[in-house]
């Protein structure tokens, strides 16, 4: 009885204490600031996140083709290439796997060209060898077929052009010789990869290829990867069964892609600049304007055209110097350079005062040569009817250097 009464007194005391605590908290504003976890989540998720305007691609100045080539030359002098040891005894195992009806696909970091060429010499004792440099931009399926046609017996039955079907049919016979296709950088030529799928299941065609890119497996479908050589191959219908029958081997060498990148366009720095965008619809520019290209064009134009170019460049530099620093540093492409340009009417007034062009026809004739080569681009001025803005699609530093070279050559 006493315990029950004591417990009731204790409970009332606790309730009284909690009431006082909540009252004190309400006066301090603590109750209003408290939120359950799920309410706090939705409150935070409903608020808009603010993103910084300091985009990395706008803060870093892109390289010109000349600067890019100079940087590559400097890096190659101090480059230290680690060497991964390779045991040539693997050639026998690879040859055995090819003989068992598989084709081999080599992946890994580094150039594999030297090792595959040595493997081609190893299997040359077992049959005919055709090496395909798929990294070459101009290589085609026809080039591969022309090389295969040089194998004795392949072209002797007909004088017509060799096709993939005829190659598969020829090497599908039991008495045909063995053909070893060594393909470097297969992922560089998707058309060549599709053509090889028609030959890979032929019993006497053995393929050893290399890939360099991470997304190279996307070239092959699941059914093509699961296909295997076997008795289902019919010489009457050799192209109905397509696939690769790959065995994947890690061939990491860490060797530089010196030969593979020989034919690459080093002036196209992907992602570094958006200056490849087309500015004027009537004057599409296929590539970025460089100082070297501009000097070549300026060397072939008349003296008046050079003066007009210098006049426009001087006014554009003057506008860039008077603008905000953030606007100048963020102006990487021709669209951004537009607000540094000059209207056609203002350029005509300056050209007339400098005795460069006394009428509209003469000015447009001088500008025509620059428009055709992309040295001067134009766009409609916002907020006006028919007025256009002219500018040179070069950044401030390169335009200044170009003007200095032009003035130095004139003197």
Coordinates of C-alpha atoms in Angstrom, one line a residue:
X1 CA 0.0 0.0 0.0
X2 CA 2.8 2.3 1.0
X3 CA 4.7 1.3 -2.1
X4 CA 1.8 2.1 -4.3
X5 CA 1.3 5.5 -2.8
X6 CA 5.0 6.1 -3.0
X7 CA 5.0 5.2 -6.7
X8 CA 2.1 7.5 -7.4
X9 CA 3.9 10.3 -5.7
X10 CA 7.1 9.5 -7.6
X11 CA 5.2 9.5 -10.9
X12 CA 3.5 12.8 -10.2
X13 CA 6.9 14.3 -9.3
X14 CA 8.4 13.1 -12.6
X15 CA 5.4 14.5 -14.6
X16 CA 5.7 17.8 -12.7
X17 CA 9.4 17.9 -13.5
X18 CA 8.9 17.2 -17.2
X19 CA 6.3 19.9 -17.4
X20 CA 8.6 22.4 -15.9
X21 CA 11.4 21.3 -18.3
X22 CA 9.2 21.8 -21.4
X23 CA 8.0 25.2 -20.1
X24 CA 11.5 26.3 -19.6
X25 CA 12.5 25.0 -23.1
X26 CA 9.6 26.8 -24.7
X27 CA 10.7 30.0 -23.2
X28 CA 14.3 29.4 -24.5
X29 CA 13.0 28.5 -28.0
X30 CA 14.4 24.9 -27.8
X31 CA 11.1 23.2 -28.6
X32 CA 10.6 25.1 -31.9
X33 CA 14.1 24.2 -33.1
X34 CA 13.7 20.4 -32.5
X35 CA 12.7 18.3 -35.5
X36 CA 12.4 14.5 -35.8
X37 CA 14.9 12.9 -38.2
X38 CA 12.4 12.3 -41.0
X39 CA 11.2 15.9 -40.8
X40 CA 14.8 17.2 -40.9
X41 CA 15.6 15.1 -43.9
X42 CA 12.7 16.5 -46.0
X43 CA 13.4 20.0 -44.8
X44 CA 17.0 19.7 -46.0
X45 CA 16.0 17.9 -49.3
X46 CA 13.5 20.6 -50.2
X47 CA 16.1 23.4 -49.9
X48 CA 18.0 24.4 -53.1
X49 CA 21.7 23.6 -53.2
X50 CA 24.0 26.4 -54.4
X51 CA 26.7 25.5 -56.8
X52 CA 29.9 27.5 -57.2
X53 CA 30.4 29.3 -60.5
X54 CA 34.2 28.6 -60.4
X55 CA 34.1 25.9 -63.1
X56 CA 37.4 24.2 -63.5
X57 CA 37.3 24.2 -67.3
X58 CA 36.8 28.0 -67.2
X59 CA 39.6 28.7 -64.7
X60 CA 42.3 26.6 -66.6
X61 CA 43.4 28.1 -69.9
X62 CA 43.3 25.5 -72.7
X63 CA 46.5 24.7 -74.6
X64 CA 47.0 25.6 -78.2
X65 CA 48.3 22.9 -80.6
X66 CA 51.8 24.4 -80.5
X67 CA 51.8 24.4 -76.7
X68 CA 50.5 20.9 -76.6
X69 CA 53.2 19.6 -78.9
X70 CA 55.9 21.5 -77.0
X71 CA 54.7 20.0 -73.7
X72 CA 54.8 16.5 -75.1
X73 CA 58.3 17.0 -76.4
X74 CA 59.5 18.2 -72.9
X75 CA 57.7 15.3 -71.2
X76 CA 59.3 12.7 -73.4
X77 CA 62.8 13.8 -72.5
X78 CA 62.3 13.3 -68.8
X79 CA 59.9 10.3 -69.0
X80 CA 60.9 7.2 -67.1
X81 CA 59.0 4.2 -68.4
X82 CA 58.7 1.2 -66.1
X83 CA 59.3 -2.2 -67.7
X84 CA 57.2 -5.2 -66.9
X85 CA 59.1 -8.4 -67.5
X86 CA 57.6 -10.8 -70.0
X87 CA 58.4 -14.4 -70.5
X88 CA 58.4 -15.5 -74.2
X89 CA 57.5 -19.1 -73.0
X90 CA 53.9 -17.9 -73.0
X91 CA 54.0 -18.1 -76.8
X92 CA 53.7 -21.9 -76.7
X93 CA 50.6 -21.7 -74.4
X94 CA 49.0 -19.1 -76.7
X95 CA 49.6 -21.2 -79.8
X96 CA 48.2 -24.2 -78.0
X97 CA 45.0 -22.3 -77.1
X98 CA 44.6 -21.1 -80.7
X99 CA 45.0 -24.7 -81.9
X100 CA 42.3 -25.8 -79.5
X101 CA 39.7 -23.5 -81.2
X102 CA 39.9 -20.3 -79.2
X103 CA 40.9 -16.8 -80.2
X104 CA 42.9 -14.6 -77.9
X105 CA 42.1 -11.0 -76.8
X106 CA 44.9 -9.2 -74.9
X107 CA 44.0 -6.3 -72.6
X108 CA 45.9 -4.2 -70.1
X109 CA 47.8 -0.9 -69.7
X110 CA 50.6 -0.3 -72.2
X111 CA 51.5 -1.0 -75.8
X112 CA 51.3 -4.7 -76.7
X113 CA 52.5 -4.2 -80.3
X114 CA 56.0 -5.5 -79.8
X115 CA 55.0 -8.7 -78.0
X116 CA 52.3 -9.5 -80.6
X117 CA 54.7 -9.0 -83.4
X118 CA 57.1 -11.4 -81.7
X119 CA 54.2 -13.8 -81.3
X120 CA 53.5 -13.4 -85.1
X121 CA 57.0 -14.6 -85.8
X122 CA 56.5 -17.6 -83.5
X123 CA 53.3 -18.8 -85.2
X124 CA 54.7 -18.1 -88.7
X125 CA 56.1 -21.6 -88.6
X126 CA 52.6 -23.0 -88.2
X127 CA 50.8 -21.2 -91.0
X128 CA 50.3 -17.9 -92.8
X129 CA 50.4 -14.7 -90.8
X130 CA 48.6 -11.4 -91.6
X131 CA 49.2 -8.4 -89.3
X132 CA 46.5 -5.7 -89.2
X133 CA 47.3 -2.3 -87.7
X134 CA 43.8 -1.3 -86.6
X135 CA 45.2 1.9 -84.9
X136 CA 45.9 3.4 -88.3
X137 CA 43.0 5.7 -89.2
X138 CA 42.9 4.8 -92.8
X139 CA 42.8 1.0 -92.4
X140 CA 39.7 -0.7 -93.9
X141 CA 38.3 -4.1 -94.2
X142 CA 39.3 -4.1 -97.9
X143 CA 43.0 -3.6 -96.8
X144 CA 42.7 -6.7 -94.6
X145 CA 41.2 -8.7 -97.5
X146 CA 43.9 -7.6 -99.9
X147 CA 46.5 -8.9 -97.4
X148 CA 44.6 -12.2 -97.0
X149 CA 44.4 -12.5 -100.8
X150 CA 48.2 -12.8 -101.0
X151 CA 48.0 -16.1 -99.2
X152 CA 48.6 -18.9 -101.7
X153 CA 45.4 -20.6 -102.9
X154 CA 43.0 -18.0 -101.6
X155 CA 42.5 -16.0 -104.8
X156 CA 43.4 -18.7 -107.3
X157 CA 39.8 -20.0 -107.8
X158 CA 38.3 -16.6 -108.9
X159 CA 39.4 -13.3 -110.4
X160 CA 36.6 -11.3 -108.6
X161 CA 37.2 -9.3 -105.5
X162 CA 37.7 -11.3 -102.3
X163 CA 34.9 -11.2 -99.7
X164 CA 34.6 -12.2 -96.1
X165 CA 32.3 -15.1 -97.1
X166 CA 34.8 -16.5 -99.6
X167 CA 37.6 -16.2 -97.0
X168 CA 35.6 -18.0 -94.4
X169 CA 34.6 -20.7 -96.9
X170 CA 38.2 -21.2 -98.1
X171 CA 39.6 -21.7 -94.6
X172 CA 36.6 -23.7 -93.5
X173 CA 37.8 -26.7 -95.5
X174 CA 39.7 -29.4 -93.7
X175 CA 42.6 -29.4 -96.2
X176 CA 43.1 -25.6 -96.1
X177 CA 46.2 -24.0 -94.5
X178 CA 46.1 -22.2 -91.1
X179 CA 45.8 -18.4 -91.1
X180 CA 46.9 -16.3 -88.1
X181 CA 45.4 -12.8 -87.9
X182 CA 47.3 -10.5 -85.6
X183 CA 45.3 -7.4 -85.0
X184 CA 46.7 -4.4 -83.1
X185 CA 44.2 -2.2 -81.2
X186 CA 41.1 -3.8 -82.4
X187 CA 38.9 -1.4 -80.5
X188 CA 40.1 1.5 -82.7
X189 CA 38.2 0.2 -85.7
X190 CA 34.6 -1.0 -84.9
X191 CA 34.0 -1.9 -88.6
X192 CA 37.1 -4.1 -88.6
X193 CA 35.9 -5.8 -85.4
X194 CA 32.5 -6.6 -87.0
X195 CA 34.2 -8.0 -90.1
X196 CA 36.5 -10.2 -88.0
X197 CA 33.4 -11.7 -86.3
X198 CA 32.5 -13.4 -89.6
X199 CA 36.0 -15.0 -89.7
X200 CA 36.7 -15.9 -86.1
X201 CA 34.6 -19.1 -86.0
X202 CA 36.3 -20.6 -89.1
X203 CA 38.3 -23.7 -88.0
X204 CA 41.6 -22.7 -89.6
X205 CA 41.5 -19.0 -88.9
X206 CA 43.2 -18.0 -85.6
X207 CA 43.0 -14.5 -84.2
X208 CA 45.2 -12.8 -81.6
X209 CA 44.1 -9.2 -81.0
X210 CA 44.7 -6.4 -78.5
X211 CA 42.5 -3.7 -77.1
X212 CA 43.5 -0.5 -75.4
X213 CA 40.3 1.2 -74.1
X214 CA 38.2 0.5 -71.1
X215 CA 34.9 0.4 -73.0
X216 CA 36.3 -2.0 -75.7
X217 CA 34.1 -5.0 -74.4
X218 CA 31.0 -3.0 -75.5
X219 CA 31.9 -3.8 -79.1
X220 CA 31.0 -7.5 -78.5
X221 CA 27.5 -8.7 -77.9
X222 CA 26.8 -11.5 -75.4
X223 CA 26.0 -14.0 -78.1
X224 CA 29.2 -13.2 -79.9
X225 CA 31.2 -13.6 -76.8
X226 CA 29.5 -17.0 -76.0
X227 CA 30.1 -18.3 -79.5
X228 CA 32.6 -21.2 -79.9
X229 CA 34.2 -22.9 -82.8
X230 CA 33.0 -26.4 -83.5
X231 CA 31.3 -28.8 -85.9
X232 CA 28.3 -26.5 -86.3
X233 CA 30.5 -24.4 -88.7
X234 CA 29.3 -25.1 -92.2
X235 CA 31.4 -24.2 -95.3
X236 CA 28.1 -23.8 -97.2
X237 CA 26.9 -21.0 -94.9
X238 CA 30.0 -19.7 -93.2
X239 CA 28.7 -16.3 -92.2
X240 CA 25.5 -17.4 -90.4
X241 CA 27.6 -18.1 -87.3
X242 CA 29.4 -15.0 -86.2
X243 CA 31.3 -14.6 -82.9
X244 CA 34.7 -14.3 -81.5
X245 CA 35.4 -17.3 -79.1
X246 CA 37.7 -15.1 -77.1
X247 CA 40.1 -16.1 -74.3
X248 CA 41.0 -13.0 -72.3
X249 CA 44.6 -12.5 -71.3
X250 CA 46.1 -9.7 -69.2
X251 CA 49.1 -8.3 -71.0
X252 CA 50.0 -5.2 -69.0
X253 CA 53.4 -3.9 -70.3
X254 CA 53.3 -0.2 -69.2
X255 CA 55.1 0.6 -72.4
X256 CA 54.3 3.9 -74.1
X257 CA 51.9 3.9 -77.1
X258 CA 54.5 5.5 -79.3
X259 CA 53.6 3.8 -82.6
X260 CA 49.9 3.6 -81.9
X261 CA 49.7 7.4 -81.3
X262 CA 51.8 8.3 -84.4
X263 CA 48.7 8.7 -86.5
X264 CA 46.6 10.5 -83.9
X265 CA 45.7 14.1 -84.3
X266 CA 47.6 15.7 -81.5
X267 CA 46.0 19.1 -82.2
X268 CA 42.6 17.8 -81.2
X269 CA 42.7 18.0 -77.4
X270 CA 39.4 16.5 -76.5
X271 CA 37.5 18.4 -73.8
X272 CA 40.2 21.1 -73.3
X273 CA 38.4 23.8 -75.2
X274 CA 35.0 24.3 -76.8
X275 CA 36.4 26.5 -79.6
X276 CA 35.4 23.8 -82.1
X277 CA 31.8 25.0 -81.9
X278 CA 30.3 26.4 -85.0
X279 CA 29.9 30.1 -84.6
X280 CA 28.4 31.5 -87.8
X281 CA 25.9 29.2 -89.5
X282 CA 26.9 30.6 -92.9
X283 CA 30.6 30.1 -92.2
X284 CA 31.2 26.7 -90.5
X285 CA 34.6 26.3 -88.9
X286 CA 35.9 22.8 -88.9
X287 CA 38.5 23.3 -86.2
X288 CA 40.0 25.9 -83.8
X289 CA 41.8 28.9 -85.1
X290 CA 45.5 28.8 -84.3
X291 CA 48.2 31.5 -84.4
X292 CA 50.1 29.5 -87.1
X293 CA 47.0 29.2 -89.3
X294 CA 46.3 32.9 -88.9
X295 CA 49.8 33.9 -89.9
X296 CA 49.6 31.8 -93.0
X297 CA 46.4 33.5 -94.1
X298 CA 47.7 37.0 -93.3
X299 CA 50.8 36.3 -95.3
X300 CA 48.7 35.8 -98.4
X301 CA 46.3 38.8 -98.2
X302 CA 46.8 42.4 -99.3
X303 CA 48.3 45.2 -97.2
X304 CA 44.9 46.8 -96.8
X305 CA 43.5 43.5 -95.5
X306 CA 46.3 43.3 -93.0
X307 CA 45.6 46.8 -91.8
X308 CA 41.9 46.0 -91.4
X309 CA 42.7 42.9 -89.4
X310 CA 45.1 44.9 -87.1
X311 CA 42.5 47.6 -86.7
X312 CA 39.8 45.0 -85.6
X313 CA 42.3 43.2 -83.3
X314 CA 43.4 46.5 -81.6
X315 CA 39.8 47.4 -80.9
X316 CA 39.0 43.9 -79.6
X317 CA 42.1 44.0 -77.3
X318 CA 41.1 47.4 -76.1
X319 CA 37.6 46.1 -75.2
X320 CA 39.1 43.1 -73.5
X321 CA 41.5 45.3 -71.4
X322 CA 38.6 47.5 -70.3
X323 CA 36.4 44.6 -69.3
X324 CA 36.2 42.7 -66.0
X325 CA 39.0 40.2 -65.4
X326 CA 36.6 37.4 -64.8
X327 CA 35.0 38.0 -68.2
X328 CA 38.3 37.8 -69.9
X329 CA 39.5 34.6 -68.2
X330 CA 36.2 32.9 -68.9
X331 CA 36.1 33.8 -72.6
X332 CA 37.6 30.6 -74.1
X333 CA 35.4 30.0 -77.1
X334 CA 34.3 32.3 -80.0
X335 CA 30.9 32.8 -78.4
X336 CA 32.5 34.3 -75.3
X337 CA 34.7 36.6 -77.4
X338 CA 31.6 38.2 -79.0
X339 CA 31.1 40.9 -76.4
X340 CA 34.7 42.1 -77.0
X341 CA 34.0 42.5 -80.7
X342 CA 33.1 45.5 -82.9
X343 CA 29.8 46.2 -84.7
X344 CA 30.0 46.4 -88.5
X345 CA 29.0 50.1 -88.5
X346 CA 31.7 51.0 -86.0
X347 CA 34.3 49.0 -88.0
X348 CA 33.2 50.7 -91.2
X349 CA 33.7 54.1 -89.7
X350 CA 37.1 53.3 -88.4
X351 CA 38.2 51.7 -91.7
X352 CA 36.9 54.8 -93.6
X353 CA 38.8 57.2 -91.3
X354 CA 42.0 55.1 -91.8
X355 CA 41.5 55.1 -95.6
X356 CA 41.3 51.3 -95.6
X357 CA 37.9 51.0 -97.2
X358 CA 35.9 54.0 -98.4
X359 CA 32.6 52.1 -99.1
X360 CA 30.6 49.1 -98.0
X361 CA 31.5 47.0 -101.0
X362 CA 35.3 47.4 -100.4
X363 CA 34.9 46.6 -96.7
X364 CA 32.9 43.4 -97.3
X365 CA 35.5 42.3 -100.0
X366 CA 38.3 42.6 -97.5
X367 CA 36.3 40.8 -94.8
X368 CA 35.3 38.0 -97.2
X369 CA 38.8 36.5 -97.2
X370 CA 38.9 36.5 -93.4
X371 CA 35.4 35.0 -93.1
X372 CA 36.3 32.2 -95.5
X373 CA 39.3 31.1 -93.4
X374 CA 37.6 31.7 -90.0
X375 CA 39.9 34.6 -88.9
X376 CA 36.8 36.8 -88.5
X377 CA 33.4 35.5 -87.4
X378 CA 30.2 37.3 -87.0
X379 CA 26.8 37.0 -85.2
X380 CA 23.7 39.1 -84.9
X381 CA 23.9 41.7 -82.2
X382 CA 21.3 40.9 -79.5
X383 CA 18.5 43.5 -79.2
X384 CA 19.1 45.0 -82.7
X385 CA 17.5 44.4 -86.0
X386 CA 20.0 43.2 -88.6
X387 CA 23.2 44.7 -87.0
X388 CA 26.1 42.2 -86.7
X389 CA 29.1 42.0 -84.4
X390 CA 32.5 41.0 -85.8
X391 CA 35.3 39.5 -83.8
X392 CA 38.5 37.4 -84.0
X393 CA 38.1 34.0 -82.3
X394 CA 41.3 34.1 -80.4
X395 CA 41.9 34.7 -76.7
X396 CA 43.5 37.9 -75.5
X397 CA 47.0 36.5 -75.0
X398 CA 47.2 34.8 -78.4
X399 CA 45.6 37.7 -80.2
X400 CA 48.2 40.1 -78.6
X401 CA 51.0 37.8 -79.7
X402 CA 49.6 37.6 -83.2
X403 CA 49.4 41.4 -83.5
X404 CA 53.0 41.7 -82.3
X405 CA 54.2 39.3 -84.9
X406 CA 52.1 41.1 -87.6
X407 CA 53.5 44.5 -86.6
X408 CA 57.0 43.1 -86.4
X409 CA 56.7 41.6 -89.9
X410 CA 55.4 44.9 -91.3
X411 CA 58.3 46.8 -89.9

